[in-house]
Structures are given as structure tokens and as C-alpha cells.
Coordinates of C-alpha atoms in Angstrom, one line a residue:
Chain A
D367 CA 5.5 -25.4 14.3
V368 CA 1.3 -25.3 15.3
K369 CA -1.1 -26.5 13.6
V370 CA -4.7 -27.3 12.9
T371 CA -5.5 -30.3 10.8
Q372 CA -9.6 -31.1 9.2
S373 CA -10.7 -35.0 8.7
S374 CA -11.1 -34.9 5.3
R375 CA -9.7 -33.0 2.3
Y376 CA -12.5 -33.8 0.3
L377 CA -15.7 -35.4 0.7
V378 CA -19.0 -36.5 -1.6
K379 CA -22.2 -36.5 0.1
R380 CA -25.6 -37.5 -0.6
T381 CA -28.9 -35.4 0.0
G382 CA -30.0 -36.0 3.1
E383 CA -27.1 -37.3 4.5
K384 CA -25.4 -36.3 8.6
V385 CA -22.1 -35.2 7.7
F386 CA -19.4 -34.3 10.4
L387 CA -15.6 -32.3 9.9
E388 CA -13.9 -33.2 12.7
C389 CA -10.7 -29.6 13.1
V390 CA -7.8 -30.2 15.6
Q391 CA -6.0 -27.7 16.9
D392 CA -2.1 -28.5 18.6
M393 CA -2.2 -24.5 20.1
D394 CA -3.8 -24.8 23.3
H395 CA -6.2 -22.2 21.2
E396 CA -9.3 -20.9 23.1
N397 CA -11.3 -20.1 20.1
M398 CA -12.0 -22.2 17.3
F399 CA -14.3 -21.7 13.5
W400 CA -15.5 -22.5 10.7
Y401 CA -15.6 -20.5 7.2
R402 CA -17.6 -21.3 4.0
Q403 CA -15.7 -20.1 1.0
D404 CA -17.0 -19.8 -1.8
P405 CA -16.2 -18.9 -5.1
G406 CA -17.4 -13.9 -4.5
L407 CA -18.0 -14.4 -1.2
G408 CA -14.9 -14.7 0.4
L409 CA -15.0 -16.2 3.8
R410 CA -18.3 -16.1 5.9
L411 CA -18.5 -17.2 9.4
I412 CA -20.3 -20.5 9.7
Y413 CA -20.2 -21.0 13.7
F414 CA -17.2 -20.0 16.4
S415 CA -16.6 -21.0 19.8
Y416 CA -14.1 -19.6 22.7
D417 CA -14.5 -22.2 25.3
V418 CA -15.5 -26.0 25.6
K419 CA -18.9 -26.2 25.7
M420 CA -19.4 -22.5 24.4
K421 CA -21.1 -22.3 20.9
E422 CA -22.6 -18.9 19.3
K423 CA -24.0 -17.7 15.6
G424 CA -21.4 -16.5 12.7
D425 CA -23.1 -15.0 9.5
I426 CA -24.8 -18.2 8.2
P427 CA -25.5 -21.1 10.8
E428 CA -28.8 -22.0 9.0
G429 CA -28.3 -26.0 8.9
Y430 CA -24.9 -26.5 10.8
S431 CA -24.0 -27.4 14.3
V432 CA -21.6 -27.7 16.2
S433 CA -20.2 -29.5 19.2
R434 CA -16.3 -28.8 21.2
E435 CA -16.6 -31.7 23.4
K436 CA -12.8 -30.3 23.8
K437 CA -10.7 -28.0 23.8
E438 CA -8.1 -29.2 21.1
R439 CA -11.4 -30.6 18.5
F440 CA -14.3 -28.4 17.1
S441 CA -16.1 -30.2 14.9
L442 CA -19.3 -28.6 11.9
I443 CA -22.8 -30.6 11.2
L444 CA -24.8 -30.9 8.4
E445 CA -28.1 -32.1 9.9
S446 CA -29.1 -33.2 6.9
A447 CA -27.1 -32.3 3.5
S448 CA -27.7 -30.5 0.7
T449 CA -26.5 -29.2 -2.3
N450 CA -26.1 -25.6 -2.2
Q451 CA -23.9 -26.5 1.3
T452 CA -21.3 -28.0 -1.8
S453 CA -18.2 -25.7 -1.1
M454 CA -14.7 -25.3 0.8
Y455 CA -14.8 -25.6 4.7
L456 CA -11.9 -23.5 7.0
C457 CA -11.2 -24.7 10.3
A458 CA -8.9 -21.9 12.2
S459 CA -8.2 -21.2 15.6
V460 CA -6.5 -18.4 18.2
G461 CA -5.8 -18.1 20.7
A462 CA -6.1 -15.7 23.9
G463 CA -5.5 -13.2 25.4
Q464 CA -4.4 -9.3 25.2
G465 CA -2.1 -8.4 20.8
I466 CA -2.4 -12.8 20.8
D467 CA -5.7 -12.7 17.2
T468 CA -3.6 -14.4 14.4
Q469 CA -6.3 -16.8 13.0
Y470 CA -3.9 -20.1 12.2
F471 CA -6.6 -22.1 9.3
G472 CA -7.0 -26.2 8.3
P473 CA -6.1 -27.3 5.1
G474 CA -10.0 -26.9 3.7
T475 CA -12.5 -29.4 3.7
R476 CA -13.9 -29.4 -0.1
L477 CA -17.2 -31.5 0.3
T478 CA -19.0 -31.8 -2.2
V479 CA -23.7 -32.8 -1.2
L480 CA -24.8 -35.1 -4.2
Chain B
G926 CA -20.0 -3.2 12.7
N927 CA -15.8 -3.6 10.9
S928 CA -15.8 -4.1 7.9
V929 CA -12.9 -4.6 5.3
T930 CA -13.7 -3.9 1.8
Q931 CA -10.4 -5.2 -0.9
M932 CA -9.6 -4.5 -4.4
E933 CA -11.7 -6.8 -6.8
G934 CA -10.0 -8.6 -8.7
P935 CA -9.0 -11.1 -10.6
V936 CA -5.1 -8.8 -10.5
T937 CA -3.5 -10.7 -13.7
L938 CA 0.4 -10.1 -13.6
S939 CA 4.2 -10.8 -15.7
E940 CA 7.3 -11.8 -13.7
E941 CA 8.3 -8.9 -11.8
A942 CA 5.9 -6.6 -12.0
F943 CA 5.1 -3.8 -9.2
L944 CA 2.2 -4.8 -7.4
T945 CA -0.6 -3.6 -5.8
I946 CA -3.2 -4.5 -3.6
N947 CA -6.3 -2.1 -2.0
C948 CA -7.4 -3.1 1.4
T949 CA -9.9 0.4 3.6
Y950 CA -11.6 -1.0 6.2
T951 CA -14.0 1.0 8.5
A952 CA -13.8 -0.8 12.4
T953 CA -15.5 0.8 15.7
G954 CA -12.0 0.5 18.7
Y955 CA -8.9 -0.3 17.7
P956 CA -7.7 -3.8 15.1
S957 CA -5.5 -5.1 14.2
L958 CA -3.7 -5.1 10.6
F959 CA -3.8 -8.7 8.2
W960 CA -2.7 -9.9 4.9
Y961 CA -3.1 -13.6 4.1
V962 CA -2.4 -15.1 1.4
Q963 CA -3.9 -18.6 0.3
Y964 CA -1.9 -20.8 -2.0
P965 CA -3.7 -23.6 -4.0
G966 CA -4.9 -26.3 -2.5
E967 CA -4.7 -24.8 0.7
G968 CA -5.1 -23.0 4.3
L969 CA -5.1 -19.2 4.5
Q970 CA -1.8 -18.5 6.4
L971 CA -1.2 -15.0 7.8
L972 CA 1.1 -13.8 5.5
L973 CA 2.2 -10.2 7.3
K974 CA 0.1 -8.2 10.0
A975 CA 0.6 -4.8 11.6
T976 CA -0.6 -4.1 15.0
K977 CA -1.6 -0.1 15.1
A978 CA -1.2 3.5 13.1
D979 CA 2.5 3.6 11.1
D980 CA 3.4 0.7 11.5
K981 CA 4.6 -1.4 8.8
G982 CA 3.9 -5.1 8.1
S983 CA 6.5 -7.3 5.7
N984 CA 7.3 -10.6 5.0
K985 CA 8.3 -12.8 1.5
G986 CA 9.2 -9.1 0.1
F987 CA 5.8 -8.0 0.6
E988 CA 4.7 -4.8 2.8
A989 CA 1.8 -3.2 4.8
T990 CA 1.6 -0.2 6.2
Y991 CA -1.3 0.5 8.9
R992 CA -2.5 4.8 7.5
K993 CA -5.5 5.7 10.3
E994 CA -5.7 8.3 8.5
T995 CA -6.9 6.4 6.1
T996 CA -8.4 3.7 7.3
S997 CA -5.9 1.5 4.0
F998 CA -3.8 -1.5 4.8
H999 CA -2.4 -1.6 1.1
L1000 CA 0.0 -4.9 0.9
E1001 CA 2.6 -4.1 -2.0
K1002 CA 5.2 -6.3 -3.6
G1003 CA 7.9 -4.4 -5.9
S1004 CA 8.8 -7.5 -8.2
V1005 CA 6.3 -10.7 -8.3
Q1006 CA 7.3 -14.2 -9.1
V1007 CA 5.1 -16.9 -10.0
S1008 CA 4.9 -19.1 -6.8
D1009 CA 2.9 -15.7 -5.6
S1010 CA 0.2 -16.7 -7.0
A1011 CA -2.1 -17.2 -4.8
V1012 CA -5.9 -15.3 -3.1
Y1013 CA -4.8 -12.3 -0.7
F1014 CA -7.0 -11.5 1.7
C1015 CA -7.5 -9.1 4.0
A1016 CA -8.0 -9.0 8.2
L1017 CA -9.6 -6.9 10.6
S1018 CA -9.8 -7.7 14.2
D1019 CA -10.5 -5.7 16.8
Q1020 CA -9.6 -7.3 20.3
S1021 CA -12.1 -4.8 22.5
T1022 CA -14.5 -6.0 20.6
N1023 CA -14.9 -9.4 19.1
A1024 CA -12.1 -11.8 21.1
G1025 CA -10.4 -13.5 18.0
K1026 CA -12.8 -12.8 15.4
S1027 CA -11.5 -11.8 12.9
T1028 CA -13.7 -10.6 9.5
F1029 CA -12.0 -10.6 6.4
G1030 CA -12.5 -9.5 3.0
D1031 CA -14.0 -10.8 0.5
G1032 CA -10.3 -11.6 -1.8
T1033 CA -7.6 -11.0 -4.8
T1034 CA -7.1 -13.7 -7.0
L1035 CA -3.7 -12.8 -8.0
T1036 CA -1.7 -14.2 -11.1
V1037 CA 1.2 -13.8 -12.2
K1038 CA 2.2 -14.9 -15.6
P1039 CA 5.9 -15.4 -17.0

């Protein structure tokens, strides 16, 4: 059974803290994604990675960075957390190749920045 | 670019009622179309998909038909249950332009009352 795990389900941080959100997949997928989900705004893509050490900006990368040192792990970093980054963060992965296009999601991390 | 527009919610139905959630898309290539479901407190999971025109995806009593002429992929279920209460996302993946990336609608919240 395919699995995407995220390091925390709930996280509370203070303004200005550096925050790390970790995502691990066990499906040997090439592509990994970070989204944030806010009421009324749907899913917004922050960053994605199509290979180890490769990354591309999504629609809302400001205030975030990412790291992909190993194929199975994709980290989202909030360099200096702010209250407007309070949100649900979802990680997803998908393999490469024709017809392989279903995204597999982790359970989400609900981050609160105080 | 690609876009997905889905019916605004929230939608509230009584148990055993008929469900339709409308979804239309704009894409430059030949997308695969998806419905994902997000149950309370969880990440998204694939509900059904269709990869080419006139294909019908189905799962758990839900169905959607890929209509290229109307660029639509409406979700239907003949008789909803309380356990179907969730957020439903329509999405497309166009491998001719952005392998692995998907474009999501804003989500429709369904509440089914006993």
C-alpha cells in the first residue's frame, strides 16, 4: 500500500521561528509537491521537486524554501514564520512516466503561528 | 494555462438524495481528469479518474464522465450516505506540459444529513 507520511499532524510555533515540515514517501516517486490549503482558497502549490536536489517554485513560494537531498524525502522550510503562514500544509508525490499521474497525499500538517 | 472550475459549496443533502457536483476545465493539451476526496482531518485521496474523452471513472457508487465537447467532468452519485460527507476536489493533469503537476479546483464541501 502506498504511503506518504508527514512529520507532524499539528504544530504550534512562534512568529520568527524557523519551521521544518518533513514529508516522506515510500513509492520511489520522482515528483513531490508542497501545497497549502486555506478555507475558500483550495489547494495552492508552494514548491515542487521532480528529482533529487531539483526544485521549482509553485504559485506562492514567497516565505518558503524546500530541500530534497534524498528521493524519498521533501522538506518545506519556513525561514521566519509569520502569522499569515498559519494553514494546513499538504505534501503529495507522483511517479514519472506516461499515464502515471495520480497524486498521493500525506495526512497534512496543521500549522499555527502565534 | 490550465484551470479547473467547480461548483461552489457548501452542498447539504439528505441521506439517499442524488448528488451532482459540477466541474469544468480549460487545458491546452490532453489532460487526465480526477476527483479527489478529503475526509475530515485527512489528506486528499483519489476517488476516480478518467484519462481520455468519453471514459467513465467510477468508485464507491460515484461516477464521472470525461466530456471533451463540453470540457466537463461532473461528479454524480445516485444515493448519498452520511459517510460521504467530505470535501471533493476536481483536478486535471496534463502530462504534455507539466509532468506530475496537477491543477485543482477550489473544492466543494458536501454535508449529508441523516
